[in-house]
Every structure is written in structure tokens, then in C-alpha cells.
mmCIF file of C-alpha atoms in Angstrom:
data_model
loop_
_atom_site.group_PDB
_atom_site.id
_atom_site.type_symbol
_atom_site.label_atom_id
_atom_site.label_comp_id
_atom_site.label_asym_id
_atom_site.label_seq_id
_atom_site.Cartn_x
_atom_site.Cartn_y
_atom_site.Cartn_z
ATOM 1 C CA MET A 1 -74.738 55.178 -73.438
ATOM 2 C CA ILE A 2 -72.569 57.763 -71.792
ATOM 3 C CA GLY A 3 -74.250 60.875 -70.615
ATOM 4 C CA VAL A 4 -77.709 59.454 -70.653
ATOM 5 C CA GLY A 5 -78.888 59.984 -67.136
ATOM 6 C CA LYS A 6 -82.093 58.748 -65.669
ATOM 7 C CA ILE A 7 -84.856 60.931 -66.889
ATOM 8 C CA LYS A 8 -87.501 61.438 -64.274
ATOM 9 C CA HIS A 9 -90.811 61.634 -65.971
ATOM 10 C CA TYR A 10 -93.519 61.924 -63.422
ATOM 11 C CA THR A 11 -96.627 61.046 -65.265
ATOM 12 C CA ASN A 12 -99.384 62.299 -63.091
ATOM 13 C CA LEU A 13 -101.275 59.289 -61.873
ATOM 14 C CA LEU A 14 -104.571 61.114 -62.176
ATOM 15 C CA GLU A 15 -103.998 61.692 -65.858
ATOM 16 C CA LYS A 16 -103.823 58.020 -66.622
ATOM 17 C CA PRO A 17 -106.986 56.520 -68.039
ATOM 18 C CA LEU A 18 -108.922 54.575 -65.453
ATOM 19 C CA SER A 19 -108.611 50.867 -66.105
ATOM 20 C CA ARG A 20 -111.828 48.940 -66.510
ATOM 21 C CA GLY A 21 -110.901 46.758 -63.616
ATOM 22 C CA ARG A 22 -111.145 43.467 -65.429
ATOM 23 C CA GLN A 23 -107.606 42.403 -64.663
ATOM 24 C CA GLU A 24 -107.181 39.444 -62.392
ATOM 25 C CA VAL A 25 -104.454 37.761 -60.411
ATOM 26 C CA SER A 26 -104.468 34.283 -58.966
ATOM 27 C CA LEU A 27 -106.395 33.704 -55.784
ATOM 28 C CA SER A 28 -103.311 32.186 -54.218
ATOM 29 C CA ALA A 29 -101.293 35.343 -54.875
ATOM 30 C CA PHE A 30 -103.858 37.205 -52.804
ATOM 31 C CA ALA A 31 -104.013 34.482 -50.171
ATOM 32 C CA PHE A 32 -100.221 34.485 -49.773
ATOM 33 C CA LEU A 33 -100.148 38.251 -49.498
ATOM 34 C CA PHE A 34 -102.999 38.377 -47.031
ATOM 35 C CA SER A 35 -101.441 35.731 -44.848
ATOM 36 C CA GLU A 36 -98.209 37.750 -44.717
ATOM 37 C CA LEU A 37 -100.254 40.805 -43.785
ATOM 38 C CA VAL A 38 -101.843 38.925 -40.902
ATOM 39 C CA GLN A 39 -98.568 37.405 -39.765
ATOM 40 C CA TYR A 40 -96.751 40.709 -39.877
ATOM 41 C CA ASN A 41 -99.447 42.416 -37.867
ATOM 42 C CA GLN A 42 -99.344 39.581 -35.384
ATOM 43 C CA THR A 43 -95.750 40.498 -34.614
ATOM 44 C CA GLN A 44 -96.784 44.063 -33.860
ATOM 45 C CA VAL A 45 -99.458 43.375 -31.261
ATOM 46 C CA ASP A 46 -99.915 41.561 -27.994
ATOM 47 C CA ASN A 47 -103.629 40.930 -28.039
ATOM 48 C CA ILE A 48 -106.372 39.880 -30.409
ATOM 49 C CA ALA A 49 -108.346 43.112 -30.264
ATOM 50 C CA GLU A 50 -105.295 45.059 -31.320
ATOM 51 C CA LEU A 51 -104.620 42.634 -34.164
ATOM 52 C CA GLU A 52 -108.176 43.038 -35.416
ATOM 53 C CA ARG A 53 -107.861 46.779 -35.156
ATOM 54 C CA ARG A 54 -104.730 46.768 -37.282
ATOM 55 C CA LEU A 55 -106.309 44.559 -39.921
ATOM 56 C CA GLU A 56 -109.279 46.894 -39.890
ATOM 57 C CA ASP A 57 -106.930 49.822 -40.465
ATOM 58 C CA ALA A 58 -105.429 48.089 -43.474
ATOM 59 C CA GLY A 59 -108.910 47.383 -44.817
ATOM 60 C CA TYR A 60 -109.974 50.966 -44.163
ATOM 61 C CA ALA A 61 -107.249 52.201 -46.502
ATOM 62 C CA VAL A 62 -108.564 49.861 -49.175
ATOM 63 C CA GLY A 63 -112.182 50.913 -48.622
ATOM 64 C CA ALA A 64 -111.511 54.623 -48.904
ATOM 65 C CA ARG A 65 -109.875 54.075 -52.275
ATOM 66 C CA VAL A 66 -112.459 51.630 -53.503
ATOM 67 C CA LEU A 67 -115.206 54.185 -52.928
ATOM 68 C CA GLU A 68 -113.400 56.794 -54.955
ATOM 69 C CA LEU A 69 -112.540 54.360 -57.726
ATOM 70 C CA LEU A 70 -116.000 52.872 -58.058
ATOM 71 C CA CYS A 71 -117.823 56.182 -57.900
ATOM 72 C CA HIS A 72 -115.806 57.296 -60.893
ATOM 73 C CA ARG A 73 -116.039 54.092 -62.831
ATOM 74 C CA GLU A 74 -119.402 52.564 -62.053
ATOM 75 C CA LYS A 75 -121.557 55.465 -60.994
ATOM 76 C CA GLY A 76 -120.656 58.319 -63.316
ATOM 77 C CA ASN A 77 -119.090 60.373 -60.529
ATOM 78 C CA ARG A 78 -122.120 60.138 -58.299
ATOM 79 C CA ARG A 79 -122.013 59.084 -54.718
ATOM 80 C CA GLU A 80 -124.912 57.747 -52.701
ATOM 81 C CA THR A 81 -126.341 60.089 -50.081
ATOM 82 C CA ARG A 82 -129.064 57.892 -48.631
ATOM 83 C CA LEU A 83 -128.606 55.118 -46.131
ATOM 84 C CA LEU A 84 -130.168 52.341 -48.159
ATOM 85 C CA GLY A 85 -128.420 53.536 -51.273
ATOM 86 C CA ILE A 86 -124.968 53.346 -49.768
ATOM 87 C CA LEU A 87 -125.711 50.011 -48.117
ATOM 88 C CA SER A 88 -126.785 48.425 -51.343
ATOM 89 C CA PHE A 89 -123.765 50.013 -53.036
ATOM 90 C CA VAL A 90 -121.537 48.171 -50.549
ATOM 91 C CA HIS A 91 -123.505 44.943 -50.717
ATOM 92 C CA SER A 92 -123.720 44.853 -54.507
ATOM 93 C CA THR A 93 -121.236 47.052 -56.335
ATOM 94 C CA VAL A 94 -118.300 46.957 -53.932
ATOM 95 C CA TRP A 95 -118.710 43.260 -53.203
ATOM 96 C CA LYS A 96 -119.037 42.362 -56.844
ATOM 97 C CA VAL A 97 -115.909 44.225 -57.842
ATOM 98 C CA LEU A 98 -113.764 43.043 -54.949
ATOM 99 C CA PHE A 99 -115.022 39.502 -54.455
ATOM 100 C CA GLY A 100 -116.618 38.689 -57.797
ATOM 101 C CA LYS A 101 -120.162 38.287 -56.429
ATOM 102 C CA VAL A 102 -122.752 40.226 -54.499
ATOM 103 C CA ALA A 103 -122.796 39.521 -50.784
ATOM 104 C CA ASP A 104 -125.059 36.664 -49.672
ATOM 105 C CA SER A 105 -127.374 38.877 -47.683
ATOM 106 C CA LEU A 106 -128.036 42.356 -46.377
ATOM 107 C CA GLU A 107 -130.336 42.623 -43.390
ATOM 108 C CA LYS A 108 -131.532 45.214 -40.954
ATOM 109 C CA GLY A 109 -130.994 44.451 -37.298
ATOM 110 C CA THR A 110 -134.241 43.603 -35.533
ATOM 111 C CA GLU A 111 -133.351 45.009 -32.148
ATOM 112 C CA HIS A 112 -131.622 48.239 -33.036
ATOM 113 C CA GLU A 113 -132.634 50.770 -35.632
ATOM 114 C CA ASP A 114 -129.047 51.696 -36.418
ATOM 115 C CA GLU A 115 -127.715 48.208 -37.129
ATOM 116 C CA TYR A 116 -127.352 46.457 -40.434
ATOM 117 C CA MET A 117 -125.680 43.192 -41.321
ATOM 118 C CA ILE A 118 -123.965 41.902 -44.411
ATOM 119 C CA SER A 119 -123.436 38.163 -44.319
ATOM 120 C CA GLU A 120 -121.254 35.936 -46.369
ATOM 121 C CA LYS A 121 -121.155 32.162 -46.228
ATOM 122 C CA GLU A 122 -117.556 31.846 -47.286
ATOM 123 C CA LEU A 123 -115.753 35.130 -46.979
ATOM 124 C CA LEU A 124 -112.698 35.361 -49.222
ATOM 125 C CA VAL A 125 -110.273 36.279 -46.470
ATOM 126 C CA ASN A 126 -111.462 33.456 -44.236
ATOM 127 C CA ARG A 127 -111.217 30.785 -46.868
ATOM 128 C CA PHE A 128 -107.696 29.605 -46.139
ATOM 129 C CA ILE A 129 -107.666 30.540 -42.510
ATOM 130 C CA SER A 130 -108.220 28.384 -39.510
ATOM 131 C CA ILE A 131 -108.144 30.096 -36.190
ATOM 132 C CA PRO A 132 -105.997 28.462 -33.529
ATOM 133 C CA LYS A 133 -107.901 27.747 -30.323
ATOM 134 C CA ASP A 134 -105.852 30.166 -28.270
ATOM 135 C CA MET A 135 -106.851 33.038 -30.499
ATOM 136 C CA GLY A 136 -110.484 32.806 -29.503
ATOM 137 C CA ALA A 137 -112.880 34.910 -31.494
ATOM 138 C CA PHE A 138 -110.299 36.402 -33.819
ATOM 139 C CA ASN A 139 -111.740 36.979 -37.261
ATOM 140 C CA CYS A 140 -109.792 37.883 -40.385
ATOM 141 C CA GLY A 141 -113.046 39.366 -41.555
ATOM 142 C CA ALA A 142 -111.867 42.415 -39.598
ATOM 143 C CA PHE A 143 -110.043 43.311 -42.778
ATOM 144 C CA VAL A 144 -113.277 43.270 -44.754
ATOM 145 C CA ALA A 145 -115.045 45.125 -41.940
ATOM 146 C CA GLY A 146 -112.331 47.744 -42.370
ATOM 147 C CA ILE A 147 -113.042 47.955 -46.098
ATOM 148 C CA VAL A 148 -116.746 48.487 -45.385
ATOM 149 C CA LYS A 149 -115.936 51.097 -42.762
ATOM 150 C CA GLY A 150 -113.566 52.835 -45.164
ATOM 151 C CA VAL A 151 -116.257 53.042 -47.821
ATOM 152 C CA LEU A 152 -118.958 54.223 -45.418
ATOM 153 C CA ASP A 153 -116.809 56.770 -43.584
ATOM 154 C CA SER A 154 -115.485 58.293 -46.770
ATOM 155 C CA ALA A 155 -118.990 58.520 -48.174
ATOM 156 C CA GLY A 156 -120.140 60.461 -45.120
ATOM 157 C CA PHE A 157 -121.753 57.629 -43.194
ATOM 158 C CA PRO A 158 -119.561 57.117 -40.142
ATOM 159 C CA ALA A 159 -120.176 53.730 -38.559
ATOM 160 C CA VAL A 160 -118.646 51.137 -36.303
ATOM 161 C CA VAL A 161 -118.111 47.979 -38.318
ATOM 162 C CA THR A 162 -117.183 44.612 -36.870
ATOM 163 C CA ALA A 163 -116.880 41.071 -38.170
ATOM 164 C CA HIS A 164 -118.356 38.063 -36.386
ATOM 165 C CA PHE A 165 -118.611 34.346 -36.938
ATOM 166 C CA VAL A 166 -122.152 33.043 -36.833
ATOM 167 C CA PRO A 167 -122.516 29.273 -36.644
ATOM 168 C CA MET A 168 -124.962 27.837 -39.117
ATOM 169 C CA GLU A 169 -126.981 24.721 -38.623
ATOM 170 C CA GLY A 170 -125.904 21.834 -40.796
ATOM 171 C CA GLN A 171 -122.798 23.650 -41.965
ATOM 172 C CA GLN A 172 -119.338 22.838 -40.814
ATOM 173 C CA ARG A 173 -117.993 26.321 -41.100
ATOM 174 C CA PRO A 174 -119.678 29.380 -39.654
ATOM 175 C CA ARG A 175 -120.669 32.230 -41.873
ATOM 176 C CA THR A 176 -119.176 35.669 -41.406
ATOM 177 C CA THR A 177 -121.419 38.571 -40.567
ATOM 178 C CA ILE A 178 -120.250 42.135 -40.943
ATOM 179 C CA LEU A 179 -122.167 44.203 -38.405
ATOM 180 C CA ILE A 180 -122.601 47.858 -39.251
ATOM 181 C CA LYS A 181 -123.674 50.244 -36.516
ATOM 182 C CA PHE A 182 -124.225 53.737 -37.861
ATOM 183 C CA ALA A 183 -123.400 56.867 -35.901
ATOM 184 C CA GLU A 184 -126.342 58.818 -34.493
ATOM 185 C CA GLU A 185 -125.850 61.724 -36.865
ATOM 186 C CA VAL A 186 -126.358 59.439 -39.837
ATOM 187 C CA LEU A 187 -129.773 58.331 -38.599
ATOM 188 C CA ARG A 188 -130.781 61.873 -37.695
ATOM 189 C CA ARG A 189 -129.890 63.090 -41.162
ATOM 190 C CA GLU A 190 -131.682 60.157 -42.723
ATOM 191 C CA ALA A 191 -134.822 60.959 -40.696
ATOM 192 C CA ARG A 192 -134.662 64.576 -41.760
ATOM 193 C CA LEU A 193 -134.411 63.614 -45.416
ATOM 194 C CA GLY A 194 -137.569 61.580 -44.910
ATOM 195 C CA MET B 1 -95.650 6.624 -65.656
ATOM 196 C CA ALA B 2 -94.288 9.227 -68.013
ATOM 197 C CA PRO B 3 -93.978 12.650 -66.481
ATOM 198 C CA LEU B 4 -96.781 15.018 -67.414
ATOM 199 C CA ALA B 5 -95.932 17.662 -69.942
ATOM 200 C CA PRO B 6 -95.299 21.056 -68.388
ATOM 201 C CA LYS B 7 -98.209 23.415 -68.840
ATOM 202 C CA THR B 8 -97.845 26.871 -70.263
ATOM 203 C CA GLY B 9 -98.388 29.830 -68.007
ATOM 204 C CA ASP B 10 -101.624 30.658 -69.803
ATOM 205 C CA ALA B 11 -102.992 27.172 -69.329
ATOM 206 C CA VAL B 12 -102.265 27.198 -65.609
ATOM 207 C CA PHE B 13 -103.631 30.695 -65.161
ATOM 208 C CA ALA B 14 -106.824 29.695 -66.939
ATOM 209 C CA SER B 15 -107.339 26.676 -64.709
ATOM 210 C CA ILE B 16 -107.030 28.307 -61.285
ATOM 211 C CA ASP B 17 -109.220 30.586 -59.177
ATOM 212 C CA HIS B 18 -108.770 34.309 -59.541
ATOM 213 C CA VAL B 19 -109.395 37.473 -57.633
ATOM 214 C CA ASN B 20 -109.746 41.003 -58.859
ATOM 215 C CA ALA B 21 -106.328 42.551 -59.327
ATOM 216 C CA GLU B 22 -107.509 45.790 -57.727
ATOM 217 C CA LEU B 23 -108.238 44.091 -54.429
ATOM 218 C CA PHE B 24 -104.761 42.603 -54.575
ATOM 219 C CA THR B 25 -103.114 45.902 -55.487
ATOM 220 C CA LEU B 26 -104.922 47.933 -52.859
ATOM 221 C CA THR B 27 -104.262 45.343 -50.175
ATOM 222 C CA TYR B 28 -100.595 45.397 -51.009
ATOM 223 C CA GLY B 29 -100.654 49.187 -50.890
ATOM 224 C CA ALA B 30 -102.315 49.151 -47.484
ATOM 225 C CA MET B 31 -99.620 46.782 -46.270
ATOM 226 C CA VAL B 32 -96.773 48.930 -47.556
ATOM 227 C CA ARG B 33 -98.334 51.948 -45.872
ATOM 228 C CA GLN B 34 -98.552 50.082 -42.576
ATOM 229 C CA LEU B 35 -94.890 49.161 -42.870
ATOM 230 C CA LEU B 36 -93.914 52.750 -43.596
ATOM 231 C CA THR B 37 -95.806 53.931 -40.525
ATOM 232 C CA ASP B 38 -94.440 51.218 -38.257
ATOM 233 C CA LEU B 39 -90.832 51.063 -39.347
ATOM 234 C CA GLU B 40 -90.314 54.699 -40.347
ATOM 235 C CA GLU B 41 -87.065 53.966 -42.203
ATOM 236 C CA VAL B 42 -87.431 53.267 -45.919
ATOM 237 C CA GLU B 43 -84.494 50.846 -45.781
ATOM 238 C CA GLU B 44 -86.226 48.840 -43.056
ATOM 239 C CA VAL B 45 -89.382 48.675 -45.145
ATOM 240 C CA ASN B 46 -87.396 47.365 -48.112
ATOM 241 C CA LYS B 47 -85.938 44.697 -45.863
ATOM 242 C CA GLN B 48 -89.284 43.729 -44.377
ATOM 243 C CA LEU B 49 -90.921 43.490 -47.806
ATOM 244 C CA ASP B 50 -88.091 41.293 -49.010
ATOM 245 C CA GLN B 51 -88.487 39.058 -45.956
ATOM 246 C CA MET B 52 -92.227 38.747 -46.526
ATOM 247 C CA GLY B 53 -91.592 37.902 -50.156
ATOM 248 C CA TYR B 54 -89.107 35.261 -49.096
ATOM 249 C CA ASN B 55 -91.668 33.688 -46.755
ATOM 250 C CA ILE B 56 -94.141 33.620 -49.604
ATOM 251 C CA GLY B 57 -91.645 32.223 -52.100
ATOM 252 C CA VAL B 58 -90.752 29.344 -49.821
ATOM 253 C CA ARG B 59 -94.396 28.261 -49.775
ATOM 254 C CA LEU B 60 -95.393 29.353 -53.245
ATOM 255 C CA ILE B 61 -92.904 27.033 -54.932
ATOM 256 C CA ASP B 62 -94.935 24.005 -53.806
ATOM 257 C CA GLU B 63 -98.069 25.221 -55.469
ATOM 258 C CA PHE B 64 -96.079 26.213 -58.509
ATOM 259 C CA LEU B 65 -94.540 22.782 -58.975
ATOM 260 C CA ALA B 66 -97.803 21.004 -58.273
ATOM 261 C CA LYS B 67 -99.882 22.981 -60.755
ATOM 262 C CA SER B 68 -97.455 23.611 -63.598
ATOM 263 C CA ASN B 69 -95.989 20.112 -64.029
ATOM 264 C CA VAL B 70 -92.632 21.783 -64.450
ATOM 265 C CA SER B 71 -89.870 19.423 -63.391
ATOM 266 C CA ARG B 72 -86.180 19.983 -62.883
ATOM 267 C CA CYS B 73 -84.734 22.677 -65.099
ATOM 268 C CA VAL B 74 -81.686 21.550 -67.071
ATOM 269 C CA ASP B 75 -79.892 24.863 -66.717
ATOM 270 C CA PHE B 76 -80.253 28.351 -65.340
ATOM 271 C CA LYS B 77 -81.470 29.562 -68.725
ATOM 272 C CA GLU B 78 -84.473 27.317 -68.515
ATOM 273 C CA THR B 79 -85.066 28.434 -64.947
ATOM 274 C CA ALA B 80 -85.202 32.024 -66.126
ATOM 275 C CA ASP B 81 -87.708 31.212 -68.846
ATOM 276 C CA VAL B 82 -89.921 29.263 -66.507
ATOM 277 C CA ILE B 83 -90.018 32.128 -63.992
ATOM 278 C CA ALA B 84 -90.803 34.681 -66.648
ATOM 279 C CA LYS B 85 -93.305 32.746 -68.731
ATOM 280 C CA VAL B 86 -94.957 30.391 -66.268
ATOM 281 C CA GLY B 87 -94.337 31.766 -62.773
ATOM 282 C CA PHE B 88 -95.308 35.363 -63.344
ATOM 283 C CA LYS B 89 -98.236 34.398 -65.527
ATOM 284 C CA MET B 90 -99.589 31.853 -63.121
ATOM 285 C CA PHE B 91 -99.675 34.117 -60.085
ATOM 286 C CA LEU B 92 -99.898 37.657 -61.384
ATOM 287 C CA GLY B 93 -101.368 37.144 -64.831
ATOM 288 C CA VAL B 94 -98.511 38.933 -66.589
ATOM 289 C CA THR B 95 -95.415 37.707 -68.380
ATOM 290 C CA ALA B 96 -91.905 39.045 -68.063
ATOM 291 C CA SER B 97 -89.148 38.944 -70.617
ATOM 292 C CA VAL B 98 -85.671 37.594 -70.000
ATOM 293 C CA THR B 99 -82.729 39.672 -71.203
ATOM 294 C CA ASN B 100 -79.171 40.791 -70.512
ATOM 295 C CA TRP B 101 -77.512 37.467 -69.833
ATOM 296 C CA ASP B 102 -73.953 37.776 -68.644
ATOM 297 C CA ALA B 103 -71.192 35.817 -70.418
ATOM 298 C CA GLU B 104 -71.125 33.022 -67.818
ATOM 299 C CA GLY B 105 -74.866 32.513 -67.954
ATOM 300 C CA THR B 106 -75.242 33.055 -64.239
ATOM 301 C CA SER B 107 -77.215 36.261 -64.169
ATOM 302 C CA PHE B 108 -80.082 37.672 -66.163
ATOM 303 C CA SER B 109 -82.683 40.387 -66.057
ATOM 304 C CA LEU B 110 -86.421 39.998 -65.795
ATOM 305 C CA VAL B 111 -88.174 42.892 -67.442
ATOM 306 C CA LEU B 112 -91.773 43.666 -66.591
ATOM 307 C CA GLU B 113 -93.770 46.235 -68.446
ATOM 308 C CA ASP B 114 -96.994 45.466 -66.736
ATOM 309 C CA ASN B 115 -96.949 45.126 -62.991
ATOM 310 C CA PRO B 116 -100.191 44.585 -61.118
ATOM 311 C CA LEU B 117 -98.665 45.690 -57.813
ATOM 312 C CA VAL B 118 -98.315 49.322 -58.771
ATOM 313 C CA ASP B 119 -101.690 50.424 -60.109
ATOM 314 C CA PHE B 120 -102.796 53.641 -58.406
ATOM 315 C CA VAL B 121 -99.352 54.154 -56.895
ATOM 316 C CA GLU B 122 -97.249 57.272 -56.904
ATOM 317 C CA LEU B 123 -94.114 57.526 -54.801
ATOM 318 C CA PRO B 124 -93.894 60.770 -52.870
ATOM 319 C CA ASP B 125 -90.497 62.473 -52.822
ATOM 320 C CA THR B 126 -89.859 61.436 -49.242
ATOM 321 C CA PHE B 127 -89.923 57.763 -50.144
ATOM 322 C CA GLN B 128 -87.673 57.792 -53.193
ATOM 323 C CA GLY B 129 -85.472 55.091 -51.673
ATOM 324 C CA LEU B 130 -88.388 52.694 -51.401
ATOM 325 C CA HIS B 131 -88.414 49.635 -53.611
ATOM 326 C CA TYR B 132 -92.166 49.457 -53.659
ATOM 327 C CA CYS B 133 -92.266 46.012 -55.251
ATOM 328 C CA ASN B 134 -89.486 44.551 -53.143
ATOM 329 C CA ILE B 135 -91.771 41.710 -52.184
ATOM 330 C CA LEU B 136 -91.314 40.282 -55.703
ATOM 331 C CA SER B 137 -87.571 39.945 -55.385
ATOM 332 C CA GLY B 138 -88.065 38.133 -52.081
ATOM 333 C CA VAL B 139 -90.536 35.745 -53.662
ATOM 334 C CA ILE B 140 -88.123 34.803 -56.424
ATOM 335 C CA ARG B 141 -85.239 34.351 -54.011
ATOM 336 C CA GLY B 142 -87.306 32.214 -51.625
ATOM 337 C CA ALA B 143 -88.786 30.052 -54.350
ATOM 338 C CA LEU B 144 -85.429 29.389 -56.021
ATOM 339 C CA GLU B 145 -83.812 28.550 -52.718
ATOM 340 C CA MET B 146 -86.323 25.733 -52.301
ATOM 341 C CA VAL B 147 -85.127 24.238 -55.583
ATOM 342 C CA SER B 148 -81.475 24.373 -54.561
ATOM 343 C CA MET B 149 -80.480 27.692 -56.055
ATOM 344 C CA LYS B 150 -79.048 30.472 -53.956
ATOM 345 C CA THR B 151 -79.675 33.722 -55.748
ATOM 346 C CA GLU B 152 -79.384 37.419 -55.255
ATOM 347 C CA VAL B 153 -82.199 39.516 -56.672
ATOM 348 C CA THR B 154 -81.911 43.274 -57.060
ATOM 349 C CA TRP B 155 -83.861 46.062 -58.702
ATOM 350 C CA VAL B 156 -82.252 47.743 -61.680
ATOM 351 C CA ARG B 157 -85.119 49.754 -63.096
ATOM 352 C CA ASP B 158 -88.359 50.845 -61.506
ATOM 353 C CA MET B 159 -91.118 52.788 -63.221
ATOM 354 C CA LEU B 160 -92.066 54.396 -59.924
ATOM 355 C CA HIS B 161 -88.611 55.948 -59.949
ATOM 356 C CA GLY B 162 -89.115 57.260 -63.455
ATOM 357 C CA ASP B 163 -87.656 54.379 -65.487
ATOM 358 C CA ASP B 164 -89.369 52.960 -68.536
ATOM 359 C CA ALA B 165 -89.855 49.426 -67.204
ATOM 360 C CA TYR B 166 -89.348 47.238 -64.160
ATOM 361 C CA GLU B 167 -86.114 45.296 -64.274
ATOM 362 C CA LEU B 168 -85.049 42.703 -61.759
ATOM 363 C CA ARG B 169 -81.525 41.326 -61.836
ATOM 364 C CA VAL B 170 -81.292 37.696 -60.792
ATOM 365 C CA LYS B 171 -77.814 36.395 -60.049
ATOM 366 C CA LEU B 172 -77.064 32.772 -59.314
ATOM 367 C CA LEU B 173 -74.701 32.606 -56.342
ATOM 368 C CA LYS B 174 -74.475 28.875 -56.001
ATOM 369 C CA GLN B 175 -76.246 25.635 -56.605
ATOM 370 C CA ILE B 176 -76.767 23.824 -53.361
ATOM 371 C CA PRO B 177 -75.942 20.166 -53.895
ATOM 372 C CA GLU B 178 -78.866 17.886 -53.314
ATOM 373 C CA GLU B 179 -78.844 16.444 -49.833
ATOM 374 C CA TYR B 180 -80.627 13.225 -49.366
ATOM 375 C CA PRO B 181 -82.135 12.660 -45.990
ATOM 376 C CA TYR B 182 -79.741 9.817 -45.254
ATOM 377 C CA LYS B 183 -80.442 10.080 -41.576
ATOM 378 C CA ASP B 184 -83.813 8.419 -42.015
ATOM 379 C CA ASP B 185 -82.143 5.178 -43.053
ATOM 380 C CA GLU B 186 -79.481 5.019 -40.406
#
């Protein structure tokens, strides 16, 4: 095949039909990949907080894209503008697509008006992870917190999102709670909308 | 006890837990972006991805052997088929085809038309040297090394670079003779 050079055909990604998102890969493929992500980031940091921040960053990139994707596919190009709407979007739609089920619970913080919590008994990213003693409160859920933050931020609901282990009575493993603390402006806007 | 019959890729894939491919794809994308930011040089990113793939391959082979009932391959041809039909299917849910054998039977190509790593991906002009899926070549190299085969895996075609398929060239460098842990008995 002399003279046949490489033809560069840039098909514009945005012109491709949106897949229905039913494709699956093995859980272990994801687990292997995620563990490499954690290990790589571990080599780039010298403390736990920094490691969590980097995992959150990685998750954030996922979240921003998930919002865009799901708004197109599941919501007919509409995006939630109300606080409860976006929260239930995260808790139900996002969770269902990414993790195959809705999150175990969505609660409002009792002490602070601006805090909400999404809890999961067995979070996907924590399933194959055991935290060495010397790493203290490190939580791989930071990655999922990042996803949630990415979705919320991109939807116009800036928030601080963190992941915590909460011990549960009678259970060997703690559950993971994703704590969402919305920025003041979000609550002000919400109050104005009534 | 007679050895169990090897399972087909479909059978293994059906019997294991799954996750949504989009979560997998986007996570991989986030990782590649982190590498590009940290390492700055595209060549370094290629190297790092290959290393990560190698680390995965070294561990993945255990799960592969345990769940597929595949035992020792009689020749490199069988190895190629098992990677393409069982390995790829079991982990990524896609199958590859095996082509372009050389005369000695020591190198072949794996051709992928469907590749779950690259959904939503477009390579900007500045990263044309990036082998976005370089993690795959590392995985294959690492996994084969654990079953006594030293290989070299390189990209020949890449749809992100405008080709019509993904093609990985796998070349057998040498078979490492089995070493028994004699020391234990001394």
C-alpha cells in the first residue's frame, strides 16, 4: 500500500450519538484502576489531606462531565435549579448511573441549615480498601466527594464536600457519609426563590 | 481431579460483578489528565501509564487464572486467542481480534474496534504524541510476564490519532524457563 498515508479524520466528538450508557466493565477493572489512581497520587503528596484533595480533584473532573452527560441523556437537556432538586438528582440519578443503585440515604443536617448528607453503607470505592493505621482518617470516599462537588459546582451550587467514616452499631465496617456544605449564596438564592 | 474446562469470555463476564463503563472511562480520563498536569511531558505520561498498567497486569493475572479456568497455553497462538477472547471480554466486556502473525509465530496484532477507555475522548493537537490507552499495553506485558513470557507491546494504530481501529502489536521476546523454588527444600 504505497502512497497511502494516514488519513486524519477528526470526527467531532459532539456529533457522535450519545450512548445509552448501558455498557459495563468488570468491577475488578475499575478496582484495579482506582487503586493505581490512589497509589500514584500517594507518590505525589506528603500528607493525607493533600492526598484526599488530589483524589477529590480527580473526582471533580468526573462529576463535571457526569452532570453534562446526564442532563442531556436523562433530563431532556434540563438542569435542576432548586436545592432539593439538585440534591435528589445527585442522590438518585447520578448514583444510579455511576454505582447502579440510589444512595442509601439523603438527610438534612440537624445543626446547620446549609448541611446535607448522603450516606452509603458500602461505598464502591471503599469496598476493596483497608486503611493502614498510620493513615488515620484517610477516606477514598474523597473521590466520590469530588464527584458530588463537581456535579454541584457545575450546576451552580458551589459547596464544600467531604467524605467521612461513620461507625455503625452492629456492623463491622463503618458507613461512608458524604457531607455537603453549601456556600452562603446558594442558600440566599434558595430563600429568595421561596 | 480432572482440570475444569476453561470458560469462555462471555461466561466469565456474565458471572462477575460489573460497574458502569462510563464511571470507568471518566475515572481513567481524570487520571490521564492528572498525569498530564503533573508530568508535563507527553512521553513521561506514556511511560507512567505503561508502568501503572504493568502493576495492574501483575495482579490481574491471578484473578484471570482463578476465574477463567484457563491453564497453561500450549503455544503463543493460544495465548493470543485467550487474551483476545477471554481476557479482554472478562475485564472490559469487549473482544479483540488476532491478526498479522509473523512467519515465526512470535508476534501478532490485537485489533480492537470497541474500546471502553476512549468514550468522550478527543486528543487536542498539543497531545498528539500521547498513547491515551497506554495502560492496556502495560497490563498485557505485566500479565504475560507473570506466566513466564517476556513481551514487548506497542501501539500500531490508534483511533484517537485518526486510524480506523486500535491495534496493539505483541512481540514475544523470550520464554522465561520455569524456576522451581528449590531453595525451600535445601
